[in-house]
Coordinates of C-alpha atoms and ligand atoms in Angstrom, one line a residue:
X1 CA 300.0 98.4 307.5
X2 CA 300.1 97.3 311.0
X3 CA 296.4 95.6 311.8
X4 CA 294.1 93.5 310.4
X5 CA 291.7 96.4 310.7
X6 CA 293.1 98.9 308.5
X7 CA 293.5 95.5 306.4
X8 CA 290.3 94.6 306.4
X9 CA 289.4 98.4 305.5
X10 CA 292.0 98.4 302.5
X11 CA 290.2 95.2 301.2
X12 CA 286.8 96.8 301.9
X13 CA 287.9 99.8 299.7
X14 CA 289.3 97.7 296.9
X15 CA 285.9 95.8 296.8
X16 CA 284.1 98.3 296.6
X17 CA 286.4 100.0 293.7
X18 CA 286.3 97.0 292.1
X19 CA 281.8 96.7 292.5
X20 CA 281.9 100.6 291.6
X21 CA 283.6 100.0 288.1
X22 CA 282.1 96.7 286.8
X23 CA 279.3 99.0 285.2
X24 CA 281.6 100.7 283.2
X25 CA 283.3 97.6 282.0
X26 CA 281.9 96.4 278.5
X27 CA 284.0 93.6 276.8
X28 CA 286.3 90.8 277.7
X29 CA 288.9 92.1 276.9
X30 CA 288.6 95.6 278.8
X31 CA 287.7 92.9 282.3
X32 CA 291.5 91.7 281.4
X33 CA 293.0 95.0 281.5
X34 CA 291.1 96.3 284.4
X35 CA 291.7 93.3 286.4
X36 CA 295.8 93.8 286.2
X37 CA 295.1 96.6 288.5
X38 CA 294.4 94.3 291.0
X39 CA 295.8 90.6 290.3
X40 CA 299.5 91.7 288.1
X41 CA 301.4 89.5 290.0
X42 CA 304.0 92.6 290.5
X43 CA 301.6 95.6 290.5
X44 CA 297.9 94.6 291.3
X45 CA 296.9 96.1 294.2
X46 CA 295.7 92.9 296.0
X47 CA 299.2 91.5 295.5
X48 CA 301.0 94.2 296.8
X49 CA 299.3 93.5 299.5
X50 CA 301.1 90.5 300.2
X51 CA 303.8 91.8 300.1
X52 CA 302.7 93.8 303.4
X53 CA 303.2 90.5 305.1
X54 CA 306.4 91.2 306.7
X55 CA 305.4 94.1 308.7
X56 CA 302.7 92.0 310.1
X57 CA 303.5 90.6 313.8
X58 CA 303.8 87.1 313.6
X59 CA 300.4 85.9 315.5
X60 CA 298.4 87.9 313.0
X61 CA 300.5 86.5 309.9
X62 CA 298.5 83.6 309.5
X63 CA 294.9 85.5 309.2
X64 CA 295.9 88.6 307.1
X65 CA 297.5 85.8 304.8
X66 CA 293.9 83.9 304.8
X67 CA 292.3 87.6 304.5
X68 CA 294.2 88.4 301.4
X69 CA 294.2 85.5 299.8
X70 CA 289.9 85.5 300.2
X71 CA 290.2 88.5 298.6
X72 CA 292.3 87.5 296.0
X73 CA 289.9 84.4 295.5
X74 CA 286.6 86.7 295.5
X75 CA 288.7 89.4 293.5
X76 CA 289.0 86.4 290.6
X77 CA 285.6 84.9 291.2
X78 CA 284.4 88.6 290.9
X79 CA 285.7 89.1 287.2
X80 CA 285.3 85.3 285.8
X81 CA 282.1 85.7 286.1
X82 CA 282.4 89.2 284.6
X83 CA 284.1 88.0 282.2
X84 CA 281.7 85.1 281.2
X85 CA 278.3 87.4 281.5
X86 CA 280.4 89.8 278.9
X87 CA 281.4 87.2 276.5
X88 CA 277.7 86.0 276.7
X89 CA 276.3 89.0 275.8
X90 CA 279.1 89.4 273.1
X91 CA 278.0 86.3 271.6
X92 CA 274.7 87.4 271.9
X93 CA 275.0 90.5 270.5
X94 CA 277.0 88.5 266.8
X95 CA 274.3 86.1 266.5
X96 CA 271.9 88.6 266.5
X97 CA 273.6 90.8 263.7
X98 CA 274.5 87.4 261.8
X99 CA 270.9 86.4 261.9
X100 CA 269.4 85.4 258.8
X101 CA 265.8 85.8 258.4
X102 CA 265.0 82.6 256.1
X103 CA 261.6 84.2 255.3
X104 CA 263.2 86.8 252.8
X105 CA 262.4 86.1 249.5
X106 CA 265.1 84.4 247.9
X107 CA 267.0 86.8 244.9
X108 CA 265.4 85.0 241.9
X109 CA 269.0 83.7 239.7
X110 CA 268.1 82.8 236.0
X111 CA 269.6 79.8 233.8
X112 CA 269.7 79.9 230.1
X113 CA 269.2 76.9 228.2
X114 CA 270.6 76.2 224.8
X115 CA 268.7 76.9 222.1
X116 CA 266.5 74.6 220.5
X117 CA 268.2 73.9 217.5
X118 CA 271.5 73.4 219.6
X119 CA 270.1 70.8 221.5
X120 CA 268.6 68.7 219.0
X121 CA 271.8 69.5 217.4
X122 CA 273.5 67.6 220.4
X123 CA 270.9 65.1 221.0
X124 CA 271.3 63.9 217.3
X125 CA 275.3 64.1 217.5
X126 CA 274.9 61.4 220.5
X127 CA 272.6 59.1 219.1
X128 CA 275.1 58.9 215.7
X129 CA 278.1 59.0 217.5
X130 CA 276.7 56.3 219.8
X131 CA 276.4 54.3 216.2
X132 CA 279.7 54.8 215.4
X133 CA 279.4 58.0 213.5
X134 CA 282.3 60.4 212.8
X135 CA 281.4 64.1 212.7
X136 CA 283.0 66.2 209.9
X137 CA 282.5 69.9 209.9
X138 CA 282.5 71.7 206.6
X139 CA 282.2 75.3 205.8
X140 CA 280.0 77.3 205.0
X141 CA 281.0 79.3 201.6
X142 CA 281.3 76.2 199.1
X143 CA 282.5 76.6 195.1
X144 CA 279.4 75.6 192.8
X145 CA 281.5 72.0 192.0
X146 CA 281.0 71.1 195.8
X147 CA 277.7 72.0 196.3
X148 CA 276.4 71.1 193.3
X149 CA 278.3 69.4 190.4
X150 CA 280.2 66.5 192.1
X151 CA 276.8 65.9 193.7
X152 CA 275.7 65.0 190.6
X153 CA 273.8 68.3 189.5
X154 CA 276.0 70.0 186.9
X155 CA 274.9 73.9 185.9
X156 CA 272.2 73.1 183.4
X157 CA 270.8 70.2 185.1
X158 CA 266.9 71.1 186.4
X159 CA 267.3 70.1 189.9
X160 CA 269.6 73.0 190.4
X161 CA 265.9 74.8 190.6
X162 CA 264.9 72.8 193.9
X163 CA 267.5 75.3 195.3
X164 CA 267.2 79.1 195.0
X165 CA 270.8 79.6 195.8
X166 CA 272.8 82.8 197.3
X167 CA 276.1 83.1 194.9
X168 CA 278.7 85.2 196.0
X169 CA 280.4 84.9 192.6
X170 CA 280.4 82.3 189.7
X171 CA 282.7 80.1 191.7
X172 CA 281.5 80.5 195.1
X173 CA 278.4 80.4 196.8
X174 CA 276.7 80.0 200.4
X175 CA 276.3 75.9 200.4
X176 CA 272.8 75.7 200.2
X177 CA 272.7 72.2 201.4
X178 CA 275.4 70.4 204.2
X179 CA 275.7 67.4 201.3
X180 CA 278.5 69.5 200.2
X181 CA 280.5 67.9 202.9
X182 CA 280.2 64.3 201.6
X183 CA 282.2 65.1 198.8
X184 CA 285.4 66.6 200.8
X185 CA 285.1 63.5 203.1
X186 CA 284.8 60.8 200.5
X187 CA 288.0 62.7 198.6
X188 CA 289.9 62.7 201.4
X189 CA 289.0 59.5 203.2
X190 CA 288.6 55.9 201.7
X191 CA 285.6 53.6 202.7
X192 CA 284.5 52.6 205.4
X193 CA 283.4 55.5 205.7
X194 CA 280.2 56.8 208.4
X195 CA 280.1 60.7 208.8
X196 CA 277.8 62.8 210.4
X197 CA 278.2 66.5 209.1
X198 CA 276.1 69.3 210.9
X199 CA 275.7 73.3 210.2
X200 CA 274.1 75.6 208.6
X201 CA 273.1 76.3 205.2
X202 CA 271.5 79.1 203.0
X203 CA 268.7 79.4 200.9
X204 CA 266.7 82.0 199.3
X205 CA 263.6 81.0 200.8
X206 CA 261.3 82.8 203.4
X207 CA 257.7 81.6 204.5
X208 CA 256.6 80.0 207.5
X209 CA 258.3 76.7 207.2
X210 CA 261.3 78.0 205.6
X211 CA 264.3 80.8 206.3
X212 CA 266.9 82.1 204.6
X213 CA 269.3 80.2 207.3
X214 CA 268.6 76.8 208.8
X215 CA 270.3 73.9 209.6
X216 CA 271.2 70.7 208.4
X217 CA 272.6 67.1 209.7
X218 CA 274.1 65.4 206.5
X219 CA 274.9 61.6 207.5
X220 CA 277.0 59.5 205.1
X221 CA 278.1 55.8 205.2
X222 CA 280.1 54.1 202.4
X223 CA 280.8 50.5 202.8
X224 CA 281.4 47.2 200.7
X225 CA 277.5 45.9 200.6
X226 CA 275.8 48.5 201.6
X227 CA 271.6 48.6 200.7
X228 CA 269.0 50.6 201.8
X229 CA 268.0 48.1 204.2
X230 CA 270.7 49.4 206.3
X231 CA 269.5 52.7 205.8
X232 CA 265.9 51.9 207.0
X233 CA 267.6 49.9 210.2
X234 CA 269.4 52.7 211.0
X235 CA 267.0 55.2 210.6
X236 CA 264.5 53.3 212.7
X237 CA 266.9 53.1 215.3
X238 CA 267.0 56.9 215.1
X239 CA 263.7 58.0 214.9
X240 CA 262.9 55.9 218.3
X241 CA 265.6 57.3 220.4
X242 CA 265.1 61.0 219.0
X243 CA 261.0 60.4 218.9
X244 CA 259.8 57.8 221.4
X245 CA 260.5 54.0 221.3
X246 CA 257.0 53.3 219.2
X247 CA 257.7 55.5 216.3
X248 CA 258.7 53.6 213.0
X249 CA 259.7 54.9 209.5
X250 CA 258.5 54.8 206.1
X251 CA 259.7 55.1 202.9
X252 CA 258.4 57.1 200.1
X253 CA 260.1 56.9 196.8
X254 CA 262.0 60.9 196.0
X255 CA 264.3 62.4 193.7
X256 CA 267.7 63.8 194.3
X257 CA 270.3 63.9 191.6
X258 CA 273.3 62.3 194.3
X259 CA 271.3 59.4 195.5
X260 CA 269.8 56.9 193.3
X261 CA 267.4 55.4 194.6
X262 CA 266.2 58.7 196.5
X263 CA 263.4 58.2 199.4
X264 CA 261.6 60.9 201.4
X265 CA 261.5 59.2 205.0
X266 CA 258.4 59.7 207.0
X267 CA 258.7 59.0 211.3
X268 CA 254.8 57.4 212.1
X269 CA 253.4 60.4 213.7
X270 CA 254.5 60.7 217.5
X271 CA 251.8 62.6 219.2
X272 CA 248.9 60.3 217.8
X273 CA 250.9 57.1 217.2
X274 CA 248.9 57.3 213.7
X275 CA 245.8 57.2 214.1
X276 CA 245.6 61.0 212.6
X277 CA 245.9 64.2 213.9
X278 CA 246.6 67.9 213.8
X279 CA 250.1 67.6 213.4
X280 CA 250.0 64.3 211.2
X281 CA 247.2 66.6 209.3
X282 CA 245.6 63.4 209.8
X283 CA 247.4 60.8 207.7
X284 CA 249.8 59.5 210.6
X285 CA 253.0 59.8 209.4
X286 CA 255.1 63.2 209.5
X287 CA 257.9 63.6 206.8
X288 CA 261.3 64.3 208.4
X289 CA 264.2 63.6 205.8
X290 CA 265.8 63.2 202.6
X291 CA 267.8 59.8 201.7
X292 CA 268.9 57.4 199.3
X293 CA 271.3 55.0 197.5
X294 CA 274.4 57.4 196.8
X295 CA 274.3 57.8 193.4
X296 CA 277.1 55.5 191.6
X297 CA 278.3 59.1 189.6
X298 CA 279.0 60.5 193.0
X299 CA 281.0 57.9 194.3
X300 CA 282.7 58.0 191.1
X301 CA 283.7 61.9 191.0
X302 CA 284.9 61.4 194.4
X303 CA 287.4 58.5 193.4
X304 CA 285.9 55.4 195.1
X305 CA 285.4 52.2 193.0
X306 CA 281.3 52.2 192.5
X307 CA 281.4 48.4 191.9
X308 CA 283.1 47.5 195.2
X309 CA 281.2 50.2 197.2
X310 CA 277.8 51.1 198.0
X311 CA 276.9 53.8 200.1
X312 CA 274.0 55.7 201.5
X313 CA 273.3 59.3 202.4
X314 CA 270.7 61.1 204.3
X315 CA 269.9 64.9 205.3
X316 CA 268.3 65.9 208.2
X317 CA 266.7 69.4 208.9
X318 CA 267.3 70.3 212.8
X319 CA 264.8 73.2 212.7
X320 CA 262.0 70.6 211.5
X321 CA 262.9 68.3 213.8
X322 CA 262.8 71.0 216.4
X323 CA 259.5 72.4 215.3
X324 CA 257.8 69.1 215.7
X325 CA 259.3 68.0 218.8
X326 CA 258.5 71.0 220.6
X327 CA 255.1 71.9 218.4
X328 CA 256.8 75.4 217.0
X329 CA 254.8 75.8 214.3
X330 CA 256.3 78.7 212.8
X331 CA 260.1 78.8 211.7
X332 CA 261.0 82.5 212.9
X333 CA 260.3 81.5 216.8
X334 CA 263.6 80.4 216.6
X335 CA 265.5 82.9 215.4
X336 CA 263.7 85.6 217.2
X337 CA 265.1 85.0 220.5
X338 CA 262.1 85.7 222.5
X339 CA 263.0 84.1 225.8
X340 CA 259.1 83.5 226.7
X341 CA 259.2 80.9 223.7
X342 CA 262.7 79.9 224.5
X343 CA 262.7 79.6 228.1
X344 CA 259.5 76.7 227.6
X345 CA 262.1 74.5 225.6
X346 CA 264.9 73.2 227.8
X347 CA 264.9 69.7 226.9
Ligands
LIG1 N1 270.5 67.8 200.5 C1 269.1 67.5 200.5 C2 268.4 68.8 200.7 O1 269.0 69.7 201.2 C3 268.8 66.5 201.6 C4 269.3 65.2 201.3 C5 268.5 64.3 200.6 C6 270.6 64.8 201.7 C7 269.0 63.0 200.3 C8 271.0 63.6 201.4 C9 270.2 62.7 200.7 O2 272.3 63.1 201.7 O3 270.7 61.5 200.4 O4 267.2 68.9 200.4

């Protein structure tokens, strides 16, 4: 190269190479590959053209340096900008295929809940464990003495009929009532003793009120000077944190061979505070237990010296108390599974 015309011409043409193919370039990173054609340091055409320098006389070094160098400058000017407009329109191009359109309806995710019984299974467990209650779990096939003899109802005795009772051979049976359980505690465990003991028991029994299968909270507390005072505190104290803090109990006189005295124990009716109503059938109290005095027999079949202790027992029905506190008012709601009753109750 001898002039700063042909120079100015070469410089022209590379321009106009470089104008001509910034169409074709589409990304970032092709603008950096494309550019080493013209800025590599050893093989970029504009470069090279420094190198041209030393055929240059030396009056005209000083402008074809400035000329190349503008070149150079315009040359990198030319693709940062390039470059930028690309990335923009990369960015541009991400956001718009990461967009989320927030008005789609949402996919619809569904919880379970426990079942009914289960949580008033839970809810009772706190509020006796919270008193200092133990729970004992006992099983459910039970030999006849368990279920019925040490609890004070030997084979002939009458009150073996309040019971219609699934045997699964002389000996063994399917515990029709969760009292079973006091007897293994009190023969493993001396007094103090204060037991909760929840599951299921078996009955031959089928209306609307009753199924083969329900569930039962057996509590049991055997102390030195125990009455049935405590019984009533402690019962009150129940029924308010499981019913509402203005719900009271009363005692109505029973019969159960293991507790002597026996009481049925009525909660003053929750919905109408007693004034009467439907589920009250109008007399404002709502029976939800068995309890009494455990009888001085029991205590003694068990081992545990009936003139230094007293004790008292109670038994709790969880799918009554479930039925009332969330107005089922038939028994087999629950054990159908029918998630539009089931999904109303999440307590
Ligand atoms: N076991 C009785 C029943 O199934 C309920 C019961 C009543 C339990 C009085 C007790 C009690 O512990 O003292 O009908």
């Amino acid at each position: 190269m001898q002039d700063l015309k042909e120079l100015n011409e070469t410089i022209s043409a590379i321009k106009q190479e470089i104008l001509d193919s910034a169409g074709t370039l589409t990304s970032s990173r092709g603008v950096y590959e494309f550019k080493k054609n013209f800025l590599d340091f050893k093989k970029g055409k504009i470069s090279q053209l420094m190198k041209e320098m030393r055929n240059i006389p030396n009056e005209h070094k000083a402008e074809f340096g400035k000329t190349v160098n503008a070149a150079k400058n315009w040359a990198l000017d030319f693709f940062e900008e390039l470059d930028q407009k690309l990335k923009a329109e990369e960015r541009k191009h991400r956001y718009e295929n990461e967009k989320i359109d927030i008005s789609m309806p949402a996919v619809r995710t569904t919880y379970g809940n426990l079942h009914p019984v289960t949580t008033v299974a839970n809810q009772l467990t706190d509020i006796f464990a919270s008193m200092g209650f133990e729970v004992y779990e006992g099983s459910e096939i039970e030999t006849d003495y368990y279920n019925f003899t040490a609890l004070n109802t030997p084979q002939d005795h009458p009150a073996r009929d309040m019971q219609d009772t699934f045997y699964l051979s002389p000996e063994f049976l399917l515990r029709t009532q969760t009292s079973a359980g006091q007897i293994h505690v009190m023969e493993k465990k001396k007094p103090p003793i204060k037991i909760i003991s929840p599951g299921k028991v078996f009955r031959s029994d089928d209306d609307a009120t009753h199924s083969p299968m329900f569930t039962q909270m057996e509590g049991l507390v055997v102390d030195e000077g125990i009455t049935l005072c405590d019984l009533k505190g402690m019962l009150d104290m129940f029924v308010q944190r499981i019913f509402g803090e203005n719900t009271t109990t009363r005692l109505r006189p029973s019969y159960f061979p293991f507790t002597e005295p026996s009481v049925e124990v009525d909660v003053s009716c929750f919905q109408c505070g007693g004034k009467g109503c439907k589920l009250c059938k109008g007399t404002g109290w709502i029976e939800v237990l068995g309890a009494g005095v455990v009888n001085k027999r029991v205590l003694e079949n068990c081992g545990i010296d009936s003139e230094k202790y007293r004790g008292f027992a109670f038994g709790i029905g969880l799918e009554r108390i479930a039925m009332l506190k969330y107005g089922i008012n038939n028994i087999k709601m629950l054990f159908e599974s029918d998630l539009r009753v089931l999904d109303q109750i999440d307590d």
